[in-house]
mmCIF file with all atom_site columns, C-alpha atoms and ligand atoms in Angstrom:
data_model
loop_
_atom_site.group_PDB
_atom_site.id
_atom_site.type_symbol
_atom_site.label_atom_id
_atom_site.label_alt_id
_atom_site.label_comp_id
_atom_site.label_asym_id
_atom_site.label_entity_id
_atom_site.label_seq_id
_atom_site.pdbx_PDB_ins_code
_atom_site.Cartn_x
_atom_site.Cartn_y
_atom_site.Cartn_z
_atom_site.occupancy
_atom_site.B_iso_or_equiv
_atom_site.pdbx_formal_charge
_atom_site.auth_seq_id
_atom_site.auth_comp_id
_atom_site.auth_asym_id
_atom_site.auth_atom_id
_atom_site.pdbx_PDB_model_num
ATOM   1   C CA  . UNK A 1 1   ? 49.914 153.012 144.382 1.00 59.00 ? 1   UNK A CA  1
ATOM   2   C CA  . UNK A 1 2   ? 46.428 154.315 145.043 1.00 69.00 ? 2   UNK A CA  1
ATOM   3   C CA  . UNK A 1 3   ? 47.709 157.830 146.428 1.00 92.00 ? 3   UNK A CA  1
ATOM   4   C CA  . UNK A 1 4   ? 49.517 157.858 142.610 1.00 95.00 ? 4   UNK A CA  1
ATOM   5   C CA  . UNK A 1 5   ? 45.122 156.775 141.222 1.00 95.00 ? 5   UNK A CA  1
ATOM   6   C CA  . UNK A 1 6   ? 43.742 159.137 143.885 1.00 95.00 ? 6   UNK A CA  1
ATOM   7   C CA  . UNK A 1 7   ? 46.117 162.346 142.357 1.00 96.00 ? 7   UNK A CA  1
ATOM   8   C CA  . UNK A 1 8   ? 45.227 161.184 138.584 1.00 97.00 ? 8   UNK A CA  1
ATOM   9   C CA  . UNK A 1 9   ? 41.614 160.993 139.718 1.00 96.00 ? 9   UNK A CA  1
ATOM   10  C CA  . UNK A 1 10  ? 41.562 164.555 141.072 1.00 95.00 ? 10  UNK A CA  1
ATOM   11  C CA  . UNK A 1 11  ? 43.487 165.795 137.930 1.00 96.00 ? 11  UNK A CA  1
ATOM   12  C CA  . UNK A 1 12  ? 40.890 164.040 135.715 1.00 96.00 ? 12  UNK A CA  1
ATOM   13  C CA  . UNK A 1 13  ? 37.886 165.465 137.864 1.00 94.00 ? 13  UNK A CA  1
ATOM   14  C CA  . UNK A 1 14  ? 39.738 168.979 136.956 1.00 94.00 ? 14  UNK A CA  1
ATOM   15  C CA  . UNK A 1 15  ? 39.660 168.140 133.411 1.00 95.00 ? 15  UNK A CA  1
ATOM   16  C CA  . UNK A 1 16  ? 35.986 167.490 133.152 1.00 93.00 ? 16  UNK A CA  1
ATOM   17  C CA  . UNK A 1 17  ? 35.420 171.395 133.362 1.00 90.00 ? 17  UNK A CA  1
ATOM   18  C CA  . UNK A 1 18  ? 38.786 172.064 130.881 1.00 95.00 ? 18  UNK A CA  1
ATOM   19  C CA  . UNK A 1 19  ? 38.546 173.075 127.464 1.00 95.00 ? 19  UNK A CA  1
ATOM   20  C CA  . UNK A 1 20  ? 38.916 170.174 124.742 1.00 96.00 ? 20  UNK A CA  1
ATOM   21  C CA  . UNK A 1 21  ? 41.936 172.274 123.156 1.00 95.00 ? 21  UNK A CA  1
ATOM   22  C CA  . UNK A 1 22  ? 43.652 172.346 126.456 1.00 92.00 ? 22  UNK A CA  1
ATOM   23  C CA  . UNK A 1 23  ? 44.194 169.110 127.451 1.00 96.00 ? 23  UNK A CA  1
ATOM   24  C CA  . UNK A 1 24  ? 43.792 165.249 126.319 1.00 97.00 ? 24  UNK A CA  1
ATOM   25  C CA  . UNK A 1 25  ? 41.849 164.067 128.943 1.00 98.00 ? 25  UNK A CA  1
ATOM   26  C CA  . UNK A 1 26  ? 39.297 167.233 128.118 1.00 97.00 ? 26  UNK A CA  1
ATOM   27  C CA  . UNK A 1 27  ? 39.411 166.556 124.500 1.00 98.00 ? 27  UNK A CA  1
ATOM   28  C CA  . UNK A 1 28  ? 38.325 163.120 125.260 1.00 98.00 ? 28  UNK A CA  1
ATOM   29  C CA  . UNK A 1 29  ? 35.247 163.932 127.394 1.00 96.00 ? 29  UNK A CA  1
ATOM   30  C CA  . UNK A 1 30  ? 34.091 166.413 125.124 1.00 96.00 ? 30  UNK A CA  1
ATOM   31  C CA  . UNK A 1 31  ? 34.292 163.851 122.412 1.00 97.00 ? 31  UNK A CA  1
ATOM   32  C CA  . UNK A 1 32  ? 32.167 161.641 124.532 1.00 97.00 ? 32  UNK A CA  1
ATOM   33  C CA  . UNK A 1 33  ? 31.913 157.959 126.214 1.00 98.00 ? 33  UNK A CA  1
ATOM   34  C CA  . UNK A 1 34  ? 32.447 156.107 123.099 1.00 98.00 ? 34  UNK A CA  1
ATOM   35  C CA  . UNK A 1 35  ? 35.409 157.921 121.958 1.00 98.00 ? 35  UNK A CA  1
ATOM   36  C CA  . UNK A 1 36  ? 37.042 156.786 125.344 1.00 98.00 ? 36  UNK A CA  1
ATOM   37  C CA  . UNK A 1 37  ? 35.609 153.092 124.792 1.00 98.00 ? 37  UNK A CA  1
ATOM   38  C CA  . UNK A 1 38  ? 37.191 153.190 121.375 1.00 98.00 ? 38  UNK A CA  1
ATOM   39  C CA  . UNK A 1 39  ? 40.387 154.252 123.490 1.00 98.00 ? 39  UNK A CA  1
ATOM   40  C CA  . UNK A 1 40  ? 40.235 151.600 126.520 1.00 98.00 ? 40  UNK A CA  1
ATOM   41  C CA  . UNK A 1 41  ? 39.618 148.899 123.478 1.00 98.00 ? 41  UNK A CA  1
ATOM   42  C CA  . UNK A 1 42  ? 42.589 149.784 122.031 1.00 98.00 ? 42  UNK A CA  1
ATOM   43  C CA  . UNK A 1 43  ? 45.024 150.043 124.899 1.00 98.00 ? 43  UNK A CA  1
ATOM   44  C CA  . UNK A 1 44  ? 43.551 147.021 125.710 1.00 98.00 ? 44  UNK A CA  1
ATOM   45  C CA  . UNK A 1 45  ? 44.229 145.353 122.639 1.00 98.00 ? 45  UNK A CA  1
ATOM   46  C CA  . UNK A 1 46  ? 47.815 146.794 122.959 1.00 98.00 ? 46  UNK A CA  1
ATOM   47  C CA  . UNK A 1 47  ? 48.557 145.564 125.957 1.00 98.00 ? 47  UNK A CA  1
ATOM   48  C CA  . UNK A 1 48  ? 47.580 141.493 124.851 1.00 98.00 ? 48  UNK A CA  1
ATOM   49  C CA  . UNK A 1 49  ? 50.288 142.187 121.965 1.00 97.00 ? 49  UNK A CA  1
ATOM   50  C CA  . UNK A 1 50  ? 52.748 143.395 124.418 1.00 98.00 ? 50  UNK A CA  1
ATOM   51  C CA  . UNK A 1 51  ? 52.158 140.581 126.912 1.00 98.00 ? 51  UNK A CA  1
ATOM   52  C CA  . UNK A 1 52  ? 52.964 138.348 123.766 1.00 97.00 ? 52  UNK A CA  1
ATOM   53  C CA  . UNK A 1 53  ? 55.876 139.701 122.640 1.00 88.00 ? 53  UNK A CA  1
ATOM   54  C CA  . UNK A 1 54  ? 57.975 139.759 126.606 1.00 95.00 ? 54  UNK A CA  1
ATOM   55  C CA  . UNK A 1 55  ? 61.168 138.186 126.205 1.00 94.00 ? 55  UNK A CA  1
ATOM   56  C CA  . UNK A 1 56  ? 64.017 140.945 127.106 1.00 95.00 ? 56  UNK A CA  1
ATOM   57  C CA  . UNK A 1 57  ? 64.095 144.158 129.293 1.00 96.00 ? 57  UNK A CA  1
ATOM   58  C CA  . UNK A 1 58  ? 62.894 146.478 126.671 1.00 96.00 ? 58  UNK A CA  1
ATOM   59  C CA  . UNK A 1 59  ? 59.669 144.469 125.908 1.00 97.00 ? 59  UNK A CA  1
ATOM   60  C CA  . UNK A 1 60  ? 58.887 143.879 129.616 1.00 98.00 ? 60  UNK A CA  1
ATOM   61  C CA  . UNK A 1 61  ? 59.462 147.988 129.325 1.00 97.00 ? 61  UNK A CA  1
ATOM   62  C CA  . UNK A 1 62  ? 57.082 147.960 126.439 1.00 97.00 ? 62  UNK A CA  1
ATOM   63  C CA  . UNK A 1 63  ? 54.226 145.935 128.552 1.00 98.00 ? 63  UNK A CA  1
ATOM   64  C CA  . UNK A 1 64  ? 53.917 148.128 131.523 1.00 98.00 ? 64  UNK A CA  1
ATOM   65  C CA  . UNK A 1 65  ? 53.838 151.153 129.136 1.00 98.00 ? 65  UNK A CA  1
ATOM   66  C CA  . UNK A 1 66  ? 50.770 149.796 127.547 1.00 98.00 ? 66  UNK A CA  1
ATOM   67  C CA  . UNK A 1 67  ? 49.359 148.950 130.629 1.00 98.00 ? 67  UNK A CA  1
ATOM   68  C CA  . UNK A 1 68  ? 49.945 151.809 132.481 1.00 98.00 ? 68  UNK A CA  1
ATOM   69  C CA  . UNK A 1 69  ? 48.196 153.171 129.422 1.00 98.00 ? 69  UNK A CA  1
ATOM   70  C CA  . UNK A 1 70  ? 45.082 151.095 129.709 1.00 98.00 ? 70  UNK A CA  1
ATOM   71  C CA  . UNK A 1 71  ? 44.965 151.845 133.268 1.00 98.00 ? 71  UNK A CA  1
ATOM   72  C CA  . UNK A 1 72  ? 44.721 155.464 132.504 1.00 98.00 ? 72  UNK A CA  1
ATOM   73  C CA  . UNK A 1 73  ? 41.642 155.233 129.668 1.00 98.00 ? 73  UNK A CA  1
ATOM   74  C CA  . UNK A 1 74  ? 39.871 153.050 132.583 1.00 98.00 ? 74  UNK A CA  1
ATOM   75  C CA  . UNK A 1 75  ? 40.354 155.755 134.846 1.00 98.00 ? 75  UNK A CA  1
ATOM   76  C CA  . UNK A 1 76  ? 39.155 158.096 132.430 1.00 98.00 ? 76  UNK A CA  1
ATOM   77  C CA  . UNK A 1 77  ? 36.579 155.839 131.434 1.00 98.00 ? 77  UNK A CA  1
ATOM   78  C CA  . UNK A 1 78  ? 35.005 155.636 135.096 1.00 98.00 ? 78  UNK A CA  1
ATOM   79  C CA  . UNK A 1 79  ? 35.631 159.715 135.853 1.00 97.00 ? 79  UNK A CA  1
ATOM   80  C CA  . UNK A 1 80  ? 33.560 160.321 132.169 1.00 96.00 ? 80  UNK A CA  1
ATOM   81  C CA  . UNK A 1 81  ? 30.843 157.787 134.050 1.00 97.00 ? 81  UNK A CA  1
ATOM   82  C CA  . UNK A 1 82  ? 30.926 159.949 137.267 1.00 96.00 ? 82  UNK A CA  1
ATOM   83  C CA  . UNK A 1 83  ? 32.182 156.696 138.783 1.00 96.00 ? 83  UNK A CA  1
ATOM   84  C CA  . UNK A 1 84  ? 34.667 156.190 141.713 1.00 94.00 ? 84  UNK A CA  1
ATOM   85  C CA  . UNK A 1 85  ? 38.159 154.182 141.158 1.00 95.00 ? 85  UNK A CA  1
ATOM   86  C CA  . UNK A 1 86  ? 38.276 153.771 145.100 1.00 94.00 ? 86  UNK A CA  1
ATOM   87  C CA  . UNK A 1 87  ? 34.778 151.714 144.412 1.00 95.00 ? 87  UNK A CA  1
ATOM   88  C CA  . UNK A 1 88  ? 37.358 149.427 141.885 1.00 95.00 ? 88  UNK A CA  1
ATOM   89  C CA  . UNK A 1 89  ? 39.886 148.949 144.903 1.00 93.00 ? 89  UNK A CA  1
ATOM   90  C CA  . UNK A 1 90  ? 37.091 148.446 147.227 1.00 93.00 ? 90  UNK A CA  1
ATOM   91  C CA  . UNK A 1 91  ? 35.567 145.471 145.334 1.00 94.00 ? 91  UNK A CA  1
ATOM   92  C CA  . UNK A 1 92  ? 39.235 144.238 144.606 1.00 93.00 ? 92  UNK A CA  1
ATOM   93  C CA  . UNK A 1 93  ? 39.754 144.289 148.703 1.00 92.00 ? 93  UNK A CA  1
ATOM   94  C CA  . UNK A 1 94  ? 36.381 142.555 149.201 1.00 92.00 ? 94  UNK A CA  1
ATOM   95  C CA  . UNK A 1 95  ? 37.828 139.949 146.707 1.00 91.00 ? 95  UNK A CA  1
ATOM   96  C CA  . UNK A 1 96  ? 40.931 140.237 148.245 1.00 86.00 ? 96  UNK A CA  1
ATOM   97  C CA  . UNK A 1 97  ? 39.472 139.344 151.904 1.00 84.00 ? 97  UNK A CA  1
ATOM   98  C CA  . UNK A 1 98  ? 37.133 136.918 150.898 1.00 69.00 ? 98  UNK A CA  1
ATOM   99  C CA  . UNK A 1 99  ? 39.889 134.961 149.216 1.00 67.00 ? 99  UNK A CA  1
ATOM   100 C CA  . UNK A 1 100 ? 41.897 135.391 152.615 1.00 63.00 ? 100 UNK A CA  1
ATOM   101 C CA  . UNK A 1 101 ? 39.251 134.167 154.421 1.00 60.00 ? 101 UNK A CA  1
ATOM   102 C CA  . UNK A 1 102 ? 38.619 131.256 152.737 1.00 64.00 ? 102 UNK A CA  1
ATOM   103 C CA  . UNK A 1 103 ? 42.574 130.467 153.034 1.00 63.00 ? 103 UNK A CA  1
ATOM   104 C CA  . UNK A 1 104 ? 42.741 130.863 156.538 1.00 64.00 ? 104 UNK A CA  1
ATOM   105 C CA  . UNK A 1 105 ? 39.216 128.645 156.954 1.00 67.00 ? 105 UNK A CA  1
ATOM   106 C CA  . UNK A 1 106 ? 41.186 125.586 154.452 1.00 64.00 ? 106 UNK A CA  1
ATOM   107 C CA  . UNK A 1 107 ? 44.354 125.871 156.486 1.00 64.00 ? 107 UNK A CA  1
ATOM   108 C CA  . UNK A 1 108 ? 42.503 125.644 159.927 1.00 64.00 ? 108 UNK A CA  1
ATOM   109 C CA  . UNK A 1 109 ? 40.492 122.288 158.774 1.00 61.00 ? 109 UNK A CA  1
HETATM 110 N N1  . LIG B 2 .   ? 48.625 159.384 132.369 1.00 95.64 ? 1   LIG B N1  1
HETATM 111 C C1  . LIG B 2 .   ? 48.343 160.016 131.338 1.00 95.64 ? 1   LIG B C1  1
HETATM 112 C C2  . LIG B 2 .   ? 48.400 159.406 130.037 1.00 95.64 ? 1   LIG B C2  1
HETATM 113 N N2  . LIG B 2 .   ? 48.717 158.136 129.657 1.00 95.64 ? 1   LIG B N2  1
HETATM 114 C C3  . LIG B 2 .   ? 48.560 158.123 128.325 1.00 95.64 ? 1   LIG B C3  1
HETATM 115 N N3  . LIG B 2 .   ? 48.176 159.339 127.872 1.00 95.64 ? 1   LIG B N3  1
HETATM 116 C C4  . LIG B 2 .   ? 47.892 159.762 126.486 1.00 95.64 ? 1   LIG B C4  1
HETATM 117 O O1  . LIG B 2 .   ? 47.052 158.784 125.923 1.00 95.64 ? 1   LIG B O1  1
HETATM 118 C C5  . LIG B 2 .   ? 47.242 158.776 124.527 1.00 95.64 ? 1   LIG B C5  1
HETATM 119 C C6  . LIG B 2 .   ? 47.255 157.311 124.086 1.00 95.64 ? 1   LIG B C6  1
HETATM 120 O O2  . LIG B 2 .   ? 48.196 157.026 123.167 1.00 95.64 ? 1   LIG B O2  1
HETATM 121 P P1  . LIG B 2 .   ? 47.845 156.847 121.642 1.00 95.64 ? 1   LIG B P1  1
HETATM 122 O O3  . LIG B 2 .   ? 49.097 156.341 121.008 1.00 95.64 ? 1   LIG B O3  1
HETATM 123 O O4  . LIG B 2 .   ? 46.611 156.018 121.483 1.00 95.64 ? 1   LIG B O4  1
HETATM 124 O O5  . LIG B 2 .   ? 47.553 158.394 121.275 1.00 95.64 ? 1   LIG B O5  1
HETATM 125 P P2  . LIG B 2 .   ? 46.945 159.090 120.050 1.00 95.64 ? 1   LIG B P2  1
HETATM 126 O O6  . LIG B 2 .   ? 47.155 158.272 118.840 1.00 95.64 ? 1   LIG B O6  1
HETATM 127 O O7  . LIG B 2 .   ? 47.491 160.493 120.083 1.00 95.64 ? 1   LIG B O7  1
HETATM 128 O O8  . LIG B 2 .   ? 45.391 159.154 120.473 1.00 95.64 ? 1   LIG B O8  1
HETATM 129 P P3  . LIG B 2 .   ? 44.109 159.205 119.535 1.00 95.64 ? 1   LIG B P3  1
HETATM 130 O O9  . LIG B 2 .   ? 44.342 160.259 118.502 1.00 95.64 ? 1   LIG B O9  1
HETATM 131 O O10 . LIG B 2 .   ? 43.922 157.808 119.007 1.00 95.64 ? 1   LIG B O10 1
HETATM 132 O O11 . LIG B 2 .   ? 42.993 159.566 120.512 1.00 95.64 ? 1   LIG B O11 1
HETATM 133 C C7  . LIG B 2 .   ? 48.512 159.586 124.228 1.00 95.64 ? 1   LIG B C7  1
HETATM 134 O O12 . LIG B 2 .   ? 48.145 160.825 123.664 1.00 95.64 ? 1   LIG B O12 1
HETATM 135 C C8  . LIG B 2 .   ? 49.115 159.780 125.609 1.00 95.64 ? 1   LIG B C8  1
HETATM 136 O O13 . LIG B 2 .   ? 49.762 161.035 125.761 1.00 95.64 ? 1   LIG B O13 1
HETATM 137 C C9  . LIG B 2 .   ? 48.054 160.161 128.911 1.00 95.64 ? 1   LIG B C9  1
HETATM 138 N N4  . LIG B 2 .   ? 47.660 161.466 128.997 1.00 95.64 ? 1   LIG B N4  1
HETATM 139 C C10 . LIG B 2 .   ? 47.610 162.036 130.225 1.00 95.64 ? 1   LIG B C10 1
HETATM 140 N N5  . LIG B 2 .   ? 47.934 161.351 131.384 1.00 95.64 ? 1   LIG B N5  1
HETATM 141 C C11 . LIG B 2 .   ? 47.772 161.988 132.713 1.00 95.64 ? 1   LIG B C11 1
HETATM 142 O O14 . LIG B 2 .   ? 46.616 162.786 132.690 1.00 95.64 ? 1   LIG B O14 1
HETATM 143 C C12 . LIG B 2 .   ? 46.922 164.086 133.184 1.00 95.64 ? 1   LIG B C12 1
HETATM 144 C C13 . LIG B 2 .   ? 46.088 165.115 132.439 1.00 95.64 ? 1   LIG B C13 1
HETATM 145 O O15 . LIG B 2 .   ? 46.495 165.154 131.079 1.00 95.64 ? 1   LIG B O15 1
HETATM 146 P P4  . LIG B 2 .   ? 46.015 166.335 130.112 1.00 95.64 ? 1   LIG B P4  1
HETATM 147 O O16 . LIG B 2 .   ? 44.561 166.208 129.971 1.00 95.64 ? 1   LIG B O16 1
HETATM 148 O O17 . LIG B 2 .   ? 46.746 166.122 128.814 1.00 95.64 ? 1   LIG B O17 1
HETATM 149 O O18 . LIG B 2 .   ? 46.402 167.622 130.784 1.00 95.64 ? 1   LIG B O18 1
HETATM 150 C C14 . LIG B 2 .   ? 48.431 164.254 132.964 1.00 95.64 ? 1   LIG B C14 1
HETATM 151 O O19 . LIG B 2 .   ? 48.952 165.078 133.951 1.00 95.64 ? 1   LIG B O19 1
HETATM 152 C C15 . LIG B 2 .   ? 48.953 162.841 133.101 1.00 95.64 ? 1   LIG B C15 1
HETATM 153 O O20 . LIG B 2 .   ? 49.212 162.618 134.478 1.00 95.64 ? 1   LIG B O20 1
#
């Protein structure tokens, strides 16, 4: 999964130089950090509906369509803010083996 976030990043470092009528993710920087805030809110608020609404295939479909999309305006989001999303994975493996840690300690006593 993060070789799929490490392409997107590079694409969306290549779009910081792009012009707004060429692409999305250029239109979106040049309209600025709260036009992608505005954007991230709103996939955001998406994605809560979605997770309300899961009860067949097509739903569940629905979901991880909106999430993938809030995903993507938080990547955005953090490329606009000259930001790193390995910094994101980083402090998700720090969670990630601190939590471990703390298992293995309980299971040991
Ligand atoms: N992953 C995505 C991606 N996910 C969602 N979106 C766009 O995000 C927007 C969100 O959906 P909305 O329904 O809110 O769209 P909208 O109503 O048109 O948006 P607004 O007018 O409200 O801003 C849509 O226009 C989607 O096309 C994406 N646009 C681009 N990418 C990736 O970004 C790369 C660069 O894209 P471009 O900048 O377009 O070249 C692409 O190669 C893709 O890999």
């Amino acid at each position: 999964m993060s070789d799929i976030l490490e392409q997107l990043a590079e694409v969306l470092a290549q779009r910081r130089q792009a012009s707004p009528d060429s692409s999305y993710v250029a239109s979106l920087h040049d309209k600025g950090l709260n036009k992608i805030l505005e954007k991230v809110g709103e996939e955001a608020t998406e994605t809560i509906i979605a997770a309300k609404d899961v009860s067949d295939e097509a739903s569940a479909k629905a979901l991880l369509a909106e999430t993938a999309d809030l995903w993507f305006h938080c990547m955005v989001m953090l490329s606009h803010l000259g930001l790193s999303h390995e910094a994101v994975l980083a402090e998700l493996g720090r969670r990630f083996g601190l939590s471990g840690l703390e298992e293995k300690a309980a299971r040991n006593q």
